Coordinates of C-alpha atoms in Angstrom, one line a residue:
M1 CA 0.0 0.0 0.0
K2 CA 3.0 2.3 0.3
T3 CA 2.8 2.9 -3.5
Y4 CA -0.8 3.9 -3.2
F5 CA 0.1 6.3 -0.4
T6 CA 2.8 8.0 -2.4
M7 CA 0.5 8.4 -5.5
A8 CA -2.5 9.7 -3.5
V9 CA -0.4 12.3 -1.6
A10 CA 1.0 13.5 -4.9
A11 CA -2.5 13.6 -6.3
L12 CA -3.8 15.7 -3.4
L13 CA -0.9 18.1 -3.6
G14 CA -1.4 18.4 -7.3
G15 CA -5.0 19.3 -6.7
A16 CA -4.0 21.8 -4.0
F17 CA -1.7 23.7 -6.3
A18 CA -4.3 23.7 -9.1
G19 CA -6.3 26.6 -7.5
Q20 CA -10.0 25.9 -7.2
A21 CA -9.5 22.2 -7.1
C22 CA -8.0 22.4 -3.6
A23 CA -10.3 20.5 -1.3
H24 CA -11.5 22.7 1.6
A25 CA -13.3 20.0 3.4
T26 CA -11.0 17.0 3.9
L27 CA -10.7 14.0 6.1
T28 CA -7.6 14.3 8.4
S29 CA -6.3 11.0 7.0
M30 CA -6.7 9.7 3.5
Y31 CA -6.2 6.2 4.7
A32 CA -7.9 3.8 7.1
P33 CA -7.7 0.0 7.7
A34 CA -10.4 -2.0 6.0
G35 CA -12.8 -3.7 8.4
Y36 CA -11.7 -1.5 11.4
V37 CA -14.0 0.5 13.6
Q38 CA -12.3 3.8 13.0
D39 CA -12.3 7.4 14.3
L40 CA -12.7 9.9 11.4
E41 CA -12.5 13.6 11.4
M42 CA -13.7 16.0 8.7
R43 CA -11.8 19.3 8.7
V44 CA -13.5 22.5 7.6
T45 CA -11.1 25.3 6.8
H46 CA -13.1 28.3 5.6
G47 CA -16.5 29.7 4.8
C48 CA -18.3 30.7 1.6
K49 CA -16.6 33.7 0.0
G50 CA -16.2 35.5 3.3
S51 CA -19.3 34.2 5.0
P52 CA -19.0 32.1 8.2
V53 CA -20.0 28.4 8.4
K54 CA -23.2 27.7 10.4
E55 CA -23.9 24.1 9.4
V56 CA -21.9 21.0 8.2
H57 CA -23.6 18.1 6.5
I58 CA -21.7 14.8 5.8
R59 CA -23.3 11.9 3.9
I60 CA -22.2 8.5 5.0
P61 CA -21.3 6.1 2.0
D62 CA -22.8 2.7 1.5
G63 CA -21.1 -0.1 3.5
V64 CA -20.2 2.1 6.5
M65 CA -22.0 0.9 9.6
R66 CA -22.3 1.7 13.4
V67 CA -21.8 5.4 13.0
T68 CA -21.5 7.4 16.3
V69 CA -20.9 11.1 16.5
A70 CA -18.4 12.6 19.0
Y71 CA -19.9 14.7 21.7
T72 CA -19.6 18.4 21.3
R73 CA -20.9 21.3 23.5
D74 CA -20.6 23.8 20.7
W75 CA -23.0 22.3 18.0
K76 CA -26.3 20.6 17.9
V77 CA -26.0 17.2 16.1
E78 CA -28.7 15.5 14.1
T79 CA -28.5 12.2 12.3
K80 CA -30.7 11.0 9.5
M81 CA -31.2 7.2 9.0
R82 CA -31.4 5.1 5.9
T83 CA -33.2 1.7 5.7
L84 CA -31.1 -1.1 4.3
A85 CA -32.5 -3.0 1.3
K86 CA -31.5 -6.2 3.0
P87 CA -30.7 -6.5 6.8
V88 CA -27.2 -7.5 7.7
R89 CA -25.9 -9.3 10.8
G90 CA -24.1 -7.2 13.3
D91 CA -22.2 -7.9 16.5
G92 CA -23.7 -10.5 18.7
G93 CA -25.9 -11.7 15.9
N94 CA -28.2 -8.7 16.0
M95 CA -29.8 -7.9 12.6
I96 CA -29.1 -4.3 11.4
T97 CA -32.0 -2.8 9.4
E98 CA -31.0 0.8 9.2
V99 CA -27.8 2.9 9.3
V100 CA -26.8 6.5 9.6
D101 CA -27.2 8.2 6.2
E102 CA -26.2 11.8 7.1
I103 CA -24.8 13.7 10.0
I104 CA -25.7 17.4 10.5
W105 CA -23.9 19.8 12.8
K106 CA -26.0 22.9 13.3
E107 CA -26.9 25.9 15.5
P108 CA -23.3 26.4 16.9
R109 CA -22.5 28.7 19.8
S110 CA -20.7 30.7 17.2
P111 CA -20.2 30.0 13.5
I112 CA -16.8 29.0 12.1
P113 CA -15.0 32.2 10.9
A114 CA -14.8 32.7 7.2
S115 CA -11.1 32.3 7.1
G116 CA -7.9 31.9 9.2
V117 CA -9.0 28.9 11.3
F118 CA -10.3 25.3 11.0
E119 CA -12.6 23.1 12.9
G120 CA -12.8 19.3 13.0
F121 CA -16.0 17.2 13.0
R122 CA -15.5 13.8 14.5
F123 CA -17.4 10.6 14.2
H124 CA -16.7 6.8 14.7
A125 CA -17.7 4.2 12.1
A126 CA -17.2 0.5 11.2
L127 CA -15.6 0.5 7.8
P128 CA -16.3 -2.2 5.2
D129 CA -13.7 -5.0 4.8
T130 CA -12.9 -4.1 1.2
P131 CA -9.2 -3.3 0.9
G132 CA -8.5 -0.9 -2.0
A133 CA -12.0 0.6 -2.0
I134 CA -12.2 4.4 -2.0
L135 CA -15.1 5.8 0.2
Y136 CA -16.4 9.3 -0.7
F137 CA -18.0 11.3 2.1
K138 CA -20.0 14.0 0.4
T139 CA -19.9 17.2 2.5
V140 CA -21.8 20.5 2.4
N141 CA -20.8 23.5 4.4
V142 CA -23.8 25.9 4.9
C143 CA -22.8 29.4 5.5
E144 CA -24.6 32.5 6.7
Q145 CA -24.7 33.5 3.1
G146 CA -24.6 30.7 0.5
D147 CA -23.1 27.2 0.8
D148 CA -19.9 25.3 -0.2
K149 CA -20.5 21.9 -1.7
Y150 CA -17.9 19.1 -1.8
I151 CA -20.0 16.4 -3.4
D152 CA -18.5 15.8 -6.8
M153 CA -17.6 12.2 -7.7
P154 CA -15.1 10.8 -10.3
K155 CA -16.8 10.2 -13.6
E156 CA -15.2 6.8 -13.8
T157 CA -15.1 4.0 -11.3
F158 CA -11.7 3.1 -9.9
D159 CA -10.1 2.0 -6.7
A160 CA -6.6 1.9 -5.2
R161 CA -5.7 -1.2 -7.2
T162 CA -6.5 0.4 -10.5
P163 CA -3.4 1.1 -12.7
G164 CA -2.6 4.8 -12.7
V165 CA -4.8 5.5 -9.7
G166 CA -2.6 8.5 -8.7
S167 CA -3.2 10.2 -12.1
K168 CA -6.9 9.4 -11.9
L169 CA -7.2 11.0 -8.4
W170 CA -5.2 14.0 -9.6
K171 CA -7.5 14.4 -12.6
F172 CA -10.6 14.1 -10.3
L173 CA -9.3 16.7 -7.8
T174 CA -8.2 19.2 -10.4
A175 CA -11.2 18.9 -12.7
S176 CA -13.8 19.4 -10.0
P177 CA -14.6 22.6 -8.1
G178 CA -16.0 20.6 -5.2
P179 CA -14.4 17.1 -4.9
A180 CA -16.0 14.9 -2.3
P181 CA -13.5 14.1 0.6
Y182 CA -12.4 10.5 0.5
V183 CA -10.6 7.8 2.4
I184 CA -8.8 4.8 0.9
L185 CA -9.2 1.4 2.7
E186 CA -5.9 -0.5 3.2
K187 CA -5.5 -4.1 4.1
P188 CA -4.5 -4.1 7.8
S189 CA -1.3 -5.7 8.9
R190 CA -3.0 -7.2 12.0
P191 CA -6.5 -7.6 13.4
Q192 CA -7.9 -4.5 15.2
Y193 CA -8.5 -6.4 18.5
P194 CA -6.2 -9.0 20.2
W195 CA -9.0 -11.6 20.5
V196 CA -11.2 -13.6 18.3
M197 CA -15.0 -12.8 18.4
P198 CA -17.0 -16.1 18.6
A199 CA -19.3 -16.7 15.7
A200 CA -23.0 -15.9 16.3
P201 CA -25.0 -19.0 16.9
R202 CA -27.2 -20.0 13.9
A203 CA -30.9 -20.1 14.4
A204 CA -32.5 -23.5 14.6
P205 CA -34.2 -24.6 11.3

């Protein structure tokens, strides 16, 4: 995965120096272990053409489960749910029928200033066990005047194993005025926990 890391960093820097393609809502890490329950943070760095940010909306991509939002005294937090087309088995054998679709931070004690500072929005999630997949977290910053959308997706489907992925990421970042923040799932070098979870008992026929 080191090769993917080098190419993706180059892609991000290429986008940053391309002017409008610089992503202004980004995850603090572009990488996460596939199958882990992981802490994630979206960093918002400015407002909308001089207007402070009063809301932040993050869409949770398909396959991401068990989302929990970090406690904050400065924002009110709302989650919107999405019903799964087919229930999936969770920890302890419980069936999961719905997941978090969107997180909204709103009504802050004070809005994020239009420039010069950043603020992080933290949440916890179980990531899919699909090494090489790229997950896009569409984000919208709502300002006192206007909004700033980072919801654009690549026009072609690719993942971290695709030949030339660095060039494809660079093209995506530089061609879009609002690229969706993303994280690349890596194959972990070891299990997240130092124990083995027992398999859930099967229901009697």
